[in-house]
Coordinates of C-alpha atoms in Angstrom, one line a residue:
X1 CA -15.0 5.4 -24.8
X2 CA -15.2 9.3 -24.6
X3 CA -13.8 11.0 -21.4
X4 CA -17.4 12.4 -20.3
X5 CA -18.9 8.5 -20.3
X6 CA -16.3 7.3 -18.1
X7 CA -15.7 10.8 -15.8
X8 CA -18.2 11.9 -12.7
X9 CA -19.6 15.0 -14.1
X10 CA -17.7 17.0 -11.4
X11 CA -14.5 16.1 -12.0
X12 CA -14.9 16.6 -15.8
X13 CA -13.7 20.1 -16.1
X14 CA -10.6 19.4 -14.2
X15 CA -9.8 16.1 -16.3
X16 CA -10.7 18.0 -19.9
X17 CA -8.0 20.9 -18.1
X18 CA -5.1 18.4 -17.6
X19 CA -4.9 16.6 -20.5
X20 CA -5.4 19.8 -22.8
X21 CA -2.1 21.0 -20.3
X22 CA -0.4 18.3 -21.0
X23 CA -1.4 16.5 -24.4
X24 CA -2.5 20.0 -26.2
X25 CA -6.2 18.6 -26.6
X26 CA -7.9 16.4 -24.4
X27 CA -9.4 14.4 -27.2
X28 CA -8.2 10.9 -26.0
X29 CA -8.1 7.5 -27.9
X30 CA -8.8 3.8 -26.4
X31 CA -9.8 5.4 -22.7
X32 CA -10.8 2.8 -20.3
X33 CA -11.1 2.3 -17.0
X34 CA -7.9 -0.3 -15.0
X35 CA -8.8 -2.0 -11.5
X36 CA -8.0 0.0 -8.8
X37 CA -7.4 -1.2 -4.7
X38 CA -9.8 -0.1 -1.8
X39 CA -8.7 3.7 -2.2
X40 CA -11.8 4.3 -4.3
X41 CA -9.4 6.1 -6.8
X42 CA -10.6 6.1 -10.9
X43 CA -7.5 4.4 -12.9
X44 CA -8.0 5.2 -16.4
X45 CA -5.7 3.8 -19.2
X46 CA -5.6 6.1 -22.7
X47 CA -3.5 6.8 -25.7
X48 CA -2.1 10.1 -27.4
X49 CA 0.3 10.0 -30.3
X50 CA 0.1 6.4 -30.2
X51 CA 1.8 5.8 -26.4
X52 CA -0.2 4.9 -23.2
X53 CA -0.4 6.6 -20.2
X54 CA -2.8 6.6 -17.3
X55 CA -4.9 9.4 -15.6
X56 CA -5.8 8.9 -11.4
X57 CA -8.3 10.6 -10.0
X58 CA -8.3 10.7 -6.3
X59 CA -11.5 10.1 -4.6
X60 CA -13.2 13.5 -3.7
X61 CA -12.9 12.7 -0.3
X62 CA -9.4 12.6 0.5
X63 CA -8.1 15.5 2.6
X64 CA -6.0 18.3 0.3
X65 CA -2.7 17.7 2.4
X66 CA -3.0 14.0 2.6
X67 CA -3.6 14.2 -2.0
X68 CA 0.0 16.6 -1.8
X69 CA 1.9 14.6 0.3
X70 CA 1.1 11.4 -1.8
X71 CA 1.8 12.8 -5.0
X72 CA 4.8 14.6 -4.0
X73 CA 5.9 11.3 -2.5
X74 CA 4.9 9.7 -6.4
X75 CA 6.8 12.4 -8.5
X76 CA 10.4 12.5 -6.1
X77 CA 10.3 8.1 -6.9
X78 CA 9.3 9.0 -10.1
X79 CA 12.6 10.8 -10.4
X80 CA 14.8 8.3 -8.9
X81 CA 13.0 5.9 -11.2
X82 CA 10.8 3.5 -8.8
X83 CA 8.3 4.7 -10.1
X84 CA 6.5 5.4 -13.4
X85 CA 7.4 9.0 -15.2
X86 CA 5.1 11.7 -13.7
X87 CA 3.7 13.9 -16.4
X88 CA 0.9 15.9 -14.3
X89 CA 0.1 16.3 -10.8
X90 CA -2.1 18.5 -9.1
X91 CA -3.3 17.8 -5.9
X92 CA -6.6 20.6 -5.6
X93 CA -7.9 18.9 -8.1
X94 CA -6.7 15.1 -7.1
X95 CA -5.8 14.4 -10.6
X96 CA -2.0 12.9 -12.4
X97 CA -1.1 11.5 -15.7
X98 CA 1.7 8.8 -15.8
X99 CA 3.1 6.7 -18.0
X100 CA 1.5 3.6 -18.8
X101 CA 3.6 0.4 -17.7
X102 CA 2.4 -2.9 -19.2
X103 CA 2.8 -5.1 -16.4
X104 CA 3.4 -9.3 -16.2
X105 CA 3.3 -11.4 -13.2
X106 CA 6.5 -11.1 -11.1
X107 CA 7.1 -14.8 -11.8
X108 CA 8.0 -14.4 -15.3
X109 CA 11.1 -12.5 -14.4
X110 CA 13.6 -13.7 -16.4
X111 CA 15.8 -15.3 -13.4
X112 CA 12.5 -16.1 -11.5
X113 CA 10.9 -15.0 -8.4
X114 CA 14.2 -14.8 -7.0
X115 CA 15.7 -12.5 -9.6
X116 CA 12.3 -10.7 -8.7
X117 CA 12.4 -10.3 -5.2
X118 CA 16.3 -9.3 -6.2
X119 CA 15.3 -6.5 -8.2
X120 CA 12.2 -5.3 -5.6
X121 CA 15.4 -5.5 -2.6
X122 CA 17.1 -2.7 -5.3
X123 CA 14.3 -1.0 -5.8
X124 CA 14.0 -0.4 -1.8
X125 CA 17.1 0.9 -1.5
X126 CA 16.9 2.8 -4.4
X127 CA 13.5 4.3 -3.1
X128 CA 15.2 4.9 0.7
X129 CA 18.3 6.5 -0.8
X130 CA 15.9 9.3 -2.2
X131 CA 15.4 13.0 -1.2
X132 CA 13.5 12.1 2.6
X133 CA 9.2 11.9 1.9
X134 CA 7.1 14.1 4.5
X135 CA 6.8 12.6 8.0
X136 CA 4.3 11.6 9.7
X137 CA 3.4 10.2 13.1
X138 CA 5.9 7.2 14.5
X139 CA 4.3 4.0 12.7
X140 CA 2.7 2.5 15.9
X141 CA 1.6 5.7 17.2
X142 CA -0.4 6.3 14.0
X143 CA -1.9 2.7 14.3
X144 CA -2.9 3.3 18.1
X145 CA -4.5 7.0 17.0
X146 CA -6.3 4.6 14.2
X147 CA -7.3 1.9 16.4
X148 CA -8.6 4.9 19.2
X149 CA -10.7 6.4 16.3
X150 CA -12.1 2.6 15.3
X151 CA -13.4 2.0 19.3
X152 CA -14.9 5.8 19.5
X153 CA -16.7 5.4 16.1
X154 CA -19.4 3.3 18.0
X155 CA -19.3 1.3 14.6
X156 CA -18.1 -1.9 17.0
X157 CA -18.9 -3.4 20.0
X158 CA -16.9 -3.1 23.2
X159 CA -14.4 -5.4 23.8
X160 CA -13.6 -6.7 19.8
X161 CA -9.9 -4.8 19.6
X162 CA -8.6 -5.3 22.9
X163 CA -6.8 -8.2 21.9
X164 CA -5.5 -6.2 19.1
X165 CA -4.9 -3.2 21.2
X166 CA -3.0 -5.2 24.0
X167 CA -0.6 -6.5 21.3
X168 CA 0.1 -3.7 19.6
X169 CA 1.2 -2.1 23.2
X170 CA 3.0 -4.8 23.7
X171 CA 5.1 -4.3 20.8
X172 CA 5.5 -0.8 21.5
X173 CA 6.8 -2.0 24.6
X174 CA 9.6 -3.7 22.8
X175 CA 10.6 -2.2 19.5
X176 CA 13.0 0.8 19.5
X177 CA 12.0 3.2 17.4
X178 CA 14.3 5.5 16.1
X179 CA 12.9 8.7 14.9
X180 CA 16.0 9.5 12.9
X181 CA 16.3 7.0 10.9
X182 CA 13.0 6.8 8.9
X183 CA 14.0 6.7 5.5
X184 CA 11.4 7.1 1.7
X185 CA 8.6 4.6 2.4
X186 CA 5.4 3.5 0.2
X187 CA 3.9 1.4 3.1
X188 CA 2.0 -0.5 1.1
X189 CA 3.8 -2.3 -1.9
X190 CA 1.7 -5.5 -2.1
X191 CA 1.8 -7.1 -5.6
X192 CA -1.5 -5.5 -7.1
X193 CA 0.8 -1.8 -6.5
X194 CA 4.1 -3.8 -8.3
X195 CA 4.5 -3.3 -11.6
X196 CA 6.6 -5.7 -14.0
X197 CA 7.1 -5.1 -17.9
X198 CA 9.4 -7.8 -18.1
X199 CA 12.6 -6.0 -17.8
X200 CA 12.5 -3.1 -14.5
X201 CA 10.1 -2.8 -11.6
X202 CA 8.1 -0.1 -10.2
X203 CA 5.8 0.7 -7.6
X204 CA 2.1 2.9 -8.2
X205 CA -0.6 4.1 -5.5
X206 CA 1.7 6.6 -3.3
X207 CA -1.4 7.5 -1.2
X208 CA -0.3 6.0 2.1
X209 CA 3.6 7.1 1.5
X210 CA 5.4 8.8 4.1
X211 CA 8.6 8.6 5.3
X212 CA 8.9 5.5 7.4
X213 CA 10.9 2.8 9.1
X214 CA 14.0 0.9 6.7
X215 CA 11.8 -2.3 7.2
X216 CA 8.2 -1.7 7.0
X217 CA 8.4 -1.6 2.9
X218 CA 10.3 -5.1 3.3
X219 CA 8.2 -6.5 5.8
X220 CA 5.2 -6.2 3.3
X221 CA 7.0 -7.4 0.6
X222 CA 7.3 -10.7 2.4
X223 CA 3.9 -11.6 2.8
X224 CA 2.8 -12.0 -0.9
X225 CA 6.1 -12.3 -2.3
X226 CA 9.3 -12.9 -0.5
X227 CA 7.2 -14.9 1.7
X228 CA 10.2 -18.2 2.0
X229 CA 12.9 -17.9 4.6
X230 CA 14.7 -17.8 1.3
X231 CA 13.8 -15.3 -0.8
X232 CA 13.2 -13.3 2.2
X233 CA 17.0 -13.7 3.0
X234 CA 17.4 -12.9 -1.2
X235 CA 15.1 -9.6 -0.2
X236 CA 17.2 -8.3 2.8
X237 CA 20.1 -9.0 1.3
X238 CA 19.6 -7.2 -1.6
X239 CA 18.1 -4.8 0.1
X240 CA 20.9 -3.8 2.7
X241 CA 23.9 -5.1 0.9
X242 CA 24.4 -7.7 4.0
X243 CA 23.5 -11.1 5.0
X244 CA 20.7 -10.5 7.7
X245 CA 21.2 -11.3 11.2
X246 CA 19.2 -13.1 14.0
X247 CA 18.2 -9.4 15.4
X248 CA 17.3 -8.0 11.7
X249 CA 15.0 -11.1 11.0
X250 CA 13.6 -10.5 14.9
X251 CA 12.7 -6.9 14.1
X252 CA 11.8 -8.0 10.7
X253 CA 9.1 -10.6 11.9
X254 CA 7.8 -7.7 14.5
X255 CA 7.4 -5.3 12.2
X256 CA 5.3 -7.7 9.9
X257 CA 2.9 -8.1 12.7
X258 CA 2.6 -3.9 12.4
X259 CA 2.0 -4.2 9.0
X260 CA -1.3 -6.8 9.5
X261 CA -2.6 -4.4 11.9
X262 CA -2.3 -1.0 9.9
X263 CA -3.7 -2.8 7.0
X264 CA -6.6 -4.1 9.5
X265 CA -7.4 -0.8 10.9
X266 CA -6.6 2.0 7.9
X267 CA -9.2 -0.3 5.6
X268 CA -11.6 -0.8 8.5
X269 CA -11.4 2.9 9.0
X270 CA -11.4 3.9 5.1
X271 CA -14.9 1.6 5.8
X272 CA -16.6 3.2 8.5
X273 CA -19.2 5.8 6.4
X274 CA -20.5 2.9 4.5
X275 CA -20.6 0.5 7.6
X276 CA -23.9 -0.5 8.8
X277 CA -24.4 -0.1 12.5
X278 CA -25.3 -4.4 12.0
X279 CA -21.3 -4.7 12.0
X280 CA -20.7 -4.1 15.5
X281 CA -22.1 -6.9 16.4
X282 CA -20.5 -9.2 14.3
X283 CA -17.4 -10.7 14.9
X284 CA -13.8 -9.7 13.6
X285 CA -12.1 -13.1 13.1
X286 CA -11.7 -13.2 9.0
X287 CA -10.4 -16.0 7.1
X288 CA -6.4 -16.9 6.7
X289 CA -4.0 -15.4 4.2
X290 CA -4.6 -18.5 2.4
X291 CA -8.4 -18.8 2.4
X292 CA -8.6 -14.6 1.7
X293 CA -6.3 -15.0 -1.9
X294 CA -8.5 -18.0 -3.1
X295 CA -11.9 -16.1 -2.7
X296 CA -10.6 -13.2 -4.4
X297 CA -9.1 -15.8 -7.4
X298 CA -12.4 -17.4 -7.8
X299 CA -14.7 -14.6 -7.7
X300 CA -16.1 -15.1 -4.3
X301 CA -15.1 -11.5 -3.5
X302 CA -15.3 -8.7 -6.6
X303 CA -12.1 -7.2 -6.7
X304 CA -12.1 -3.4 -5.5
X305 CA -15.5 -3.7 -3.9
X306 CA -16.5 -2.9 -0.2
X307 CA -17.3 -6.2 0.3
X308 CA -13.5 -7.6 -0.5
X309 CA -11.7 -4.5 1.0
X310 CA -14.2 -5.5 4.3
X311 CA -12.9 -9.3 4.0
X312 CA -9.0 -8.4 3.1
X313 CA -9.6 -5.9 7.2
X314 CA -10.5 -8.8 8.9
X315 CA -8.2 -11.0 7.3
X316 CA -5.6 -8.6 8.3
X317 CA -6.7 -8.3 12.0
X318 CA -6.6 -11.9 12.5
X319 CA -3.5 -12.6 11.1
X320 CA -2.2 -10.0 14.0
X321 CA -3.6 -12.0 16.2
X322 CA -2.2 -15.3 15.3
X323 CA 0.7 -13.7 15.1
X324 CA 0.7 -12.8 18.4
X325 CA -0.1 -16.4 19.5
X326 CA 2.8 -17.7 17.1
X327 CA 5.2 -20.4 18.9
X328 CA 8.2 -18.2 19.8
X329 CA 6.5 -14.8 19.5
X330 CA 7.9 -13.9 23.5
X331 CA 10.9 -15.2 22.3
X332 CA 11.8 -12.5 19.3
X333 CA 10.3 -9.8 21.4
X334 CA 13.5 -10.2 23.4
X335 CA 15.6 -10.6 21.0
X336 CA 13.9 -7.2 19.3
X337 CA 13.9 -5.6 23.0
X338 CA 18.1 -5.9 22.8
X339 CA 18.4 -3.3 20.0

């Protein structure tokens, strides 16, 4: 497939210039689109001189400062081996060119899923020791600001997000937050952003990267990868070099709830321009995580579509509320409050 047949005309000149800068020509072979997440980026695999690369084209709606931050974090991560090698990045055009990494299921790791979790723990530690990423608002404050924006948008009925706001306030009152201890974080290391070639693991899609609490990336990894208590312990011990104690596990659990709320709010925010007014009358209760994964696996939700993004947002918000009501949550907050 030719570049001009798959790249939007408005971005074509920039793409040709980028390819010519890196390879001396914009005539590439074996061009094909790759499935992306909910960011809306156009991701293309192509071949030059018998090597495979990836071209990423950020959506034009992404603000320049966000492009700059994301590409800067990606370049820093690549320099320490946490991301595939970067050959080109330009925030003004929203283009980047990276090595293509063939992806295999994490379960095919030579040491099984436990080995994959250890590799991800080492990768997280490697990233956290890299040169510091840019600073954003503290994670709980950022979530609160996005939630306020959602409420003010008029797209949701009065009171739809009240329980979420109350839960966030409860967590913020109990959770010590030390801005001086923040580290470079991907902030979205879900399984779709993890590449495994049979030997090494990398992270891709850095648009949500900034400096954050050391447990945020690890908490997200426990949602779909290190789901059992045993794998969670392996992940934490590998990342921090010590057996996790009761306080660390409690803090991880609370931050995992924050990541659920963040995902729900940030995805709804990205969809505000596409939601119909009728959405304000719709219940935000969603599927369970297991039901959501089954719907995607069975094709009932099309990967990369607005429908799957909306379902994911609702699932994340519901998982947050479910976590607040879980047995032992109050006791866990008390442990966290102790420091």
